[in-house]
Tab-separated table of C-alpha atoms in Angstrom:
chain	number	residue	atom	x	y	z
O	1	UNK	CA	-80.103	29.645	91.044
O	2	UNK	CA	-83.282	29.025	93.826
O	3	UNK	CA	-82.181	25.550	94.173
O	4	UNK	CA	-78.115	27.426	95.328
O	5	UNK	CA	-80.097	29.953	97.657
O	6	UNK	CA	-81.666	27.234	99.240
O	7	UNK	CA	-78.854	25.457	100.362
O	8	UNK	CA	-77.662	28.936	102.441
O	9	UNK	CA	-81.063	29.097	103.870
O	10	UNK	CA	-81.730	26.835	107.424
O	11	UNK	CA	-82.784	23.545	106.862
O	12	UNK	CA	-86.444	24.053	108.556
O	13	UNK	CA	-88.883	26.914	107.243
O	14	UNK	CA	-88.336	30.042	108.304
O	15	UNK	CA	-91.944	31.309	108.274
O	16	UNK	CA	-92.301	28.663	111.104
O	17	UNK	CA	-90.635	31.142	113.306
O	18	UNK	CA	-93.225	31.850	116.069
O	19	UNK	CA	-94.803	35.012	114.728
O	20	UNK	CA	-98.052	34.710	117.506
O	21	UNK	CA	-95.664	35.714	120.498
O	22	UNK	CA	-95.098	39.616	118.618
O	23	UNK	CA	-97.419	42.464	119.875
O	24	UNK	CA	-99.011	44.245	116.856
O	25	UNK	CA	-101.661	47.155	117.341
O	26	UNK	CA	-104.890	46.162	116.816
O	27	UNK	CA	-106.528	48.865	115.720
O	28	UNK	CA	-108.681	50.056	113.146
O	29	UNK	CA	-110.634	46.675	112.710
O	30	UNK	CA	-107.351	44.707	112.511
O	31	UNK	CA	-106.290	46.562	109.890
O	32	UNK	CA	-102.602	47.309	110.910
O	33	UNK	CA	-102.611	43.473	112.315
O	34	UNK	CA	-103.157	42.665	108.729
O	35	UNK	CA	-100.501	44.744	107.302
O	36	UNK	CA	-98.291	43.432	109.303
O	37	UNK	CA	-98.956	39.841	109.182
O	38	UNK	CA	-98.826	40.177	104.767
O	39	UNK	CA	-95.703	42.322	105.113
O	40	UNK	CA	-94.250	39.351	107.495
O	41	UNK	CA	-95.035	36.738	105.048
O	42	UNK	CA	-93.707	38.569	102.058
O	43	UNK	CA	-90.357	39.219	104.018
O	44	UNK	CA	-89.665	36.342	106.171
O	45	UNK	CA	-87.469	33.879	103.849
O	46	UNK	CA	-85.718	36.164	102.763
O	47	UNK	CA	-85.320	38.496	106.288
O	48	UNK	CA	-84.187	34.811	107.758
O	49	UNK	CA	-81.696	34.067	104.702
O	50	UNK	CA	-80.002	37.830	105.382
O	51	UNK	CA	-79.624	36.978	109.316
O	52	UNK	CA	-78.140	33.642	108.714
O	53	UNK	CA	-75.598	35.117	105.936
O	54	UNK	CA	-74.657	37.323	108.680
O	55	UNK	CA	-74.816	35.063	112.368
O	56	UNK	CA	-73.903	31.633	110.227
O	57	UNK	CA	-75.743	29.811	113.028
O	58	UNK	CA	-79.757	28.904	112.415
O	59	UNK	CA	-80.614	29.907	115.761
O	60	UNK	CA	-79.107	33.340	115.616
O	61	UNK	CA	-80.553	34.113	112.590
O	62	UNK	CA	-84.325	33.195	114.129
O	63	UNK	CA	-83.565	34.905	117.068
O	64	UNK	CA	-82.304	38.521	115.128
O	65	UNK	CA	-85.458	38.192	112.825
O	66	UNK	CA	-87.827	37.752	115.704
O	67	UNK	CA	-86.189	40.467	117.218
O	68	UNK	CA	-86.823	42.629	114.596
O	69	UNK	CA	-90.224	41.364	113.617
O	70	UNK	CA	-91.144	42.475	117.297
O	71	UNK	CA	-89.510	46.280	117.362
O	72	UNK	CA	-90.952	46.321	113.875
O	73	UNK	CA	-94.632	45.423	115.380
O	74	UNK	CA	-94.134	48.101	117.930
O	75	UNK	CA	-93.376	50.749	115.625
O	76	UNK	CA	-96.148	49.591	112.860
O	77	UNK	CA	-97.925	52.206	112.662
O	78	UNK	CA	-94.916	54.915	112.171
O	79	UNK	CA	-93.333	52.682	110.067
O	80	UNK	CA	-96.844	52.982	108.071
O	81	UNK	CA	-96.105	56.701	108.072
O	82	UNK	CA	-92.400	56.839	106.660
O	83	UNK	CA	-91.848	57.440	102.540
O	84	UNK	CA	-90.991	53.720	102.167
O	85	UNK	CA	-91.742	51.049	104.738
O	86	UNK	CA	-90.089	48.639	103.274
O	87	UNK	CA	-86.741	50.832	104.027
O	88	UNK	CA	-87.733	51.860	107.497
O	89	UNK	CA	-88.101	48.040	108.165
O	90	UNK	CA	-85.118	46.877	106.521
O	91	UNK	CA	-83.273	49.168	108.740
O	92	UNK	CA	-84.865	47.789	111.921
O	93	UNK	CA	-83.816	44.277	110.348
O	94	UNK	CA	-79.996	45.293	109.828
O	95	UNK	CA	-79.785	47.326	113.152
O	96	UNK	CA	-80.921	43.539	114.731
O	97	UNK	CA	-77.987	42.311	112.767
O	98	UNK	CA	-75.248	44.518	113.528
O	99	UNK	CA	-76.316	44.605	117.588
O	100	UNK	CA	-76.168	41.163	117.255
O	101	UNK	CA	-73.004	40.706	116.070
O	102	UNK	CA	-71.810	43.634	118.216
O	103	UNK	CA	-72.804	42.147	121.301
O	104	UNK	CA	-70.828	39.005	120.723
O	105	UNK	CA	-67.678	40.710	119.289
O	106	UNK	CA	-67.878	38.961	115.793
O	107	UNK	CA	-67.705	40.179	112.184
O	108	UNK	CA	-70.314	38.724	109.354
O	109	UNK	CA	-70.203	34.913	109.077
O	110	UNK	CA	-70.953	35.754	105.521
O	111	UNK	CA	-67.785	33.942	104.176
O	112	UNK	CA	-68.011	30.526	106.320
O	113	UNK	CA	-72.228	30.230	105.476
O	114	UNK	CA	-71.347	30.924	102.261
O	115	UNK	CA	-68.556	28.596	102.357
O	116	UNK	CA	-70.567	26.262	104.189
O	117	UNK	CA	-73.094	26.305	101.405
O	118	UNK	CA	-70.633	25.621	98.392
O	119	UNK	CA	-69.215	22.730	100.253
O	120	UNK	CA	-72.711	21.161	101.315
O	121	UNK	CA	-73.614	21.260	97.287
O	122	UNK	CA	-70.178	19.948	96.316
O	123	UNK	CA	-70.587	17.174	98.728
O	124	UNK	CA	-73.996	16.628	97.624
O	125	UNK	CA	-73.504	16.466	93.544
O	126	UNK	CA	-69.999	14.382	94.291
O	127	UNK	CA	-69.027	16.322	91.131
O	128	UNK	CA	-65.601	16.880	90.478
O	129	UNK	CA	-65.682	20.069	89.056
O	130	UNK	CA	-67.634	21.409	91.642
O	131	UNK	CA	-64.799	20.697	93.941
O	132	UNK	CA	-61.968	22.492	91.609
O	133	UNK	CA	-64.415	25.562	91.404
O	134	UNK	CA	-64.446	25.938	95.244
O	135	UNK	CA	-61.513	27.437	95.767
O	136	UNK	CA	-62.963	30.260	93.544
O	137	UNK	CA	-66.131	30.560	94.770
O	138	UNK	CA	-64.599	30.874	98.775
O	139	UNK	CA	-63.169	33.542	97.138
O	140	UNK	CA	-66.000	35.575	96.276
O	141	UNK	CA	-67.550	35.343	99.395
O	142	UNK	CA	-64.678	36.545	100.875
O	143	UNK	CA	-64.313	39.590	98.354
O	144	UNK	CA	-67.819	39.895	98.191
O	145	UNK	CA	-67.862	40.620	101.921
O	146	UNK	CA	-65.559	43.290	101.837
O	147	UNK	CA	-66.781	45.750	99.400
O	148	UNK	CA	-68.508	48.525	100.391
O	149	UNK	CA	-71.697	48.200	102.618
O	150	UNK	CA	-73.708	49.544	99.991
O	151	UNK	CA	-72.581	47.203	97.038
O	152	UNK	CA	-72.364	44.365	99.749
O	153	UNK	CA	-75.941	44.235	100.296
O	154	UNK	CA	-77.200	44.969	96.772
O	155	UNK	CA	-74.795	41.618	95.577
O	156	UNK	CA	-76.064	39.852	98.629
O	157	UNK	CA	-79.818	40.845	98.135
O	158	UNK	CA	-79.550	40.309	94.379
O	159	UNK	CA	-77.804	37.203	93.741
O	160	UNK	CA	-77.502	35.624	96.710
O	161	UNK	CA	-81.021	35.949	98.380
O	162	UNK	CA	-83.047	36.473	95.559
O	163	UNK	CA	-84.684	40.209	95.309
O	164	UNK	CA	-85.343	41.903	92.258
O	165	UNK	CA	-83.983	45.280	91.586
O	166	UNK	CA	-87.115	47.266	92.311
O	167	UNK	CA	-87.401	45.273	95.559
O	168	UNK	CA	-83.736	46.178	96.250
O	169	UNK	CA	-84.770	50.024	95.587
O	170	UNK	CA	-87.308	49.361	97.889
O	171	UNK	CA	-85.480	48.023	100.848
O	172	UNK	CA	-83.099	50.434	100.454
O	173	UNK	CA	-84.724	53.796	99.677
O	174	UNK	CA	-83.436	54.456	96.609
O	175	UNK	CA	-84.150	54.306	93.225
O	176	UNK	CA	-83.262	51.388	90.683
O	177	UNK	CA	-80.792	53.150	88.735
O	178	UNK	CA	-79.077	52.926	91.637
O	179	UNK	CA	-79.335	49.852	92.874
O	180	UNK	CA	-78.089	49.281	89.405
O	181	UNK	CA	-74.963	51.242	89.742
O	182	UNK	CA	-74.103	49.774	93.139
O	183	UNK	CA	-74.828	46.336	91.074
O	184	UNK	CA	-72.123	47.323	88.598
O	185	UNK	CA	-69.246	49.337	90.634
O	186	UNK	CA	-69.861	45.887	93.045
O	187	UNK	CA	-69.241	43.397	90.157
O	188	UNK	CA	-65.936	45.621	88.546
O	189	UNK	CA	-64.649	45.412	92.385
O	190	UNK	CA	-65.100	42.129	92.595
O	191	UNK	CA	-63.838	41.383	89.035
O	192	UNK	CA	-60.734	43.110	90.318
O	193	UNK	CA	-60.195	41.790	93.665
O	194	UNK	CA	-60.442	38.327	91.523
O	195	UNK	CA	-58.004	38.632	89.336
O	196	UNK	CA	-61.333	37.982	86.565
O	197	UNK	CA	-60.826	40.110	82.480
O	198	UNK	CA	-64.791	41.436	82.906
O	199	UNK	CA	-64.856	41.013	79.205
C-alpha cells in the first residue's frame, strides 16, 4: 500500500520544500524554533500528499503547504496553546487548500490525481488486469470525493495518505471512535454508491 501512495505523491521530496524562508519565533532558547521544525518534519509528506490530492498540480501543492507552514510559524506559539495542535494546524493546512482552490474557481483535483495515479501504475506494471480494474478504481475516487467532508478526509487520510487512526483523531480533534465511525458510514456510502454487496 506505501509503494500506491507513492505514486500520488510528486515525483521530488517534499521535505525539500524551502522551509529556511518561514519566520518562526525564536524565543525561549529556540525552543518554539524546535517545535516547529520536528512538527514540520513529522507533517510534511503527508501535508504535501493532501495539497496535491486537492490542486493535482506539484507546484500548487508546494506552494499551499508553504503557505501554510508560514501562517502556521506565525501563529506557533498560540497554536502551542490550543487543546490539540495538531488540529489547530490541520485547519490552517485545509483553509490553504480551500483559498486555493477558491481563488482559481476549481473544485478538488482529487479524482484526476487519483486517476492520474492508477493510470501511471497500470502503465508501469503493463499488467492486464490492472487495466480492467481501472474503470473501478476511477470510480472510487470519484465517489470517494463526494461523500461527506468529514468521511472524505478520514478515507483520504487513512487509506490514501497513510495516517493511523489516532493520528486521524489527532488532526481532526476528535476522538478515535470516531474517526472510526466516519471510517465505516464512509466505506457503506461508498459500498453503495458502487454498486459493491459489503459482505
Amino acid at each position: 500500500m506505501s509503494t500506491h501512495r507513492d505514486r500520488l505523491l510528486p515525483a521530488r521530496r517534499p521535505d525539500r520544500v524551502a522551509l529556511p524562508e518561514i519566520a518562526v519565533p525564536q524565543e525561549a532558547g529556540g525552543e518554539l524554533t524546535l517545535t516547529f521544525q520536528a512538527f514540520l518534519t513529522t507533517h510534511a509528506r503527508k501535508w504535501l500528499a493532501y495539497a496535491y490530492l486537492h490542486t493535482g498540480s506539484e507546484a500548487a501543492a508546494r506552494e499551499v503547504t508553504l503557505a501554510a507552514y508560514e501562517r502556521l510559524g506565525r501563529v506557533w506559539p498560540h497554536a502551542l496553546r490550543q487543546a490539540s495542535v495538531e488540529a489547530y494546524a490541520w485547519a490552517v493546512l485545509k483553509e490553504r487548500v480551500m483559498e486555493w482552490l477558491y481563488d482559481r474557481r476549481q473544485p478538488t483535483a482529487l479524482t484526476e490525481t487519483a486517476a492520474f495515479a492508477v493510470v501511471a501504475h497500470a502503465l508501469l506494471r503493463e499488467c492486464q488486469q490492472q487495466f480492467a480494474m481501472l474503470e473501478s478504481q476511477l470510480g472510487l475516487y470519484a465517489a470517494i470525493s463526494r461523500l461527506p467532508e468529514r468521511q472524505c478526509d478520514v478515507i483520504v487520510l487513512r487509506h490514501v495518505i497513510g495516517y493511523r487512526d489516532g493520528e486521524i483523531a489527532a488532526l481532526l480533534g476528535v476522538d478515535e471512535v470516531t474517526v472510526r465511525s466516519y471510517a465505516s458510514r464512509g466505506k457503506r456510502k461508498l459500498a453503495a454508491a458502487l454498486g459493491i454487496d459489503q459482505g
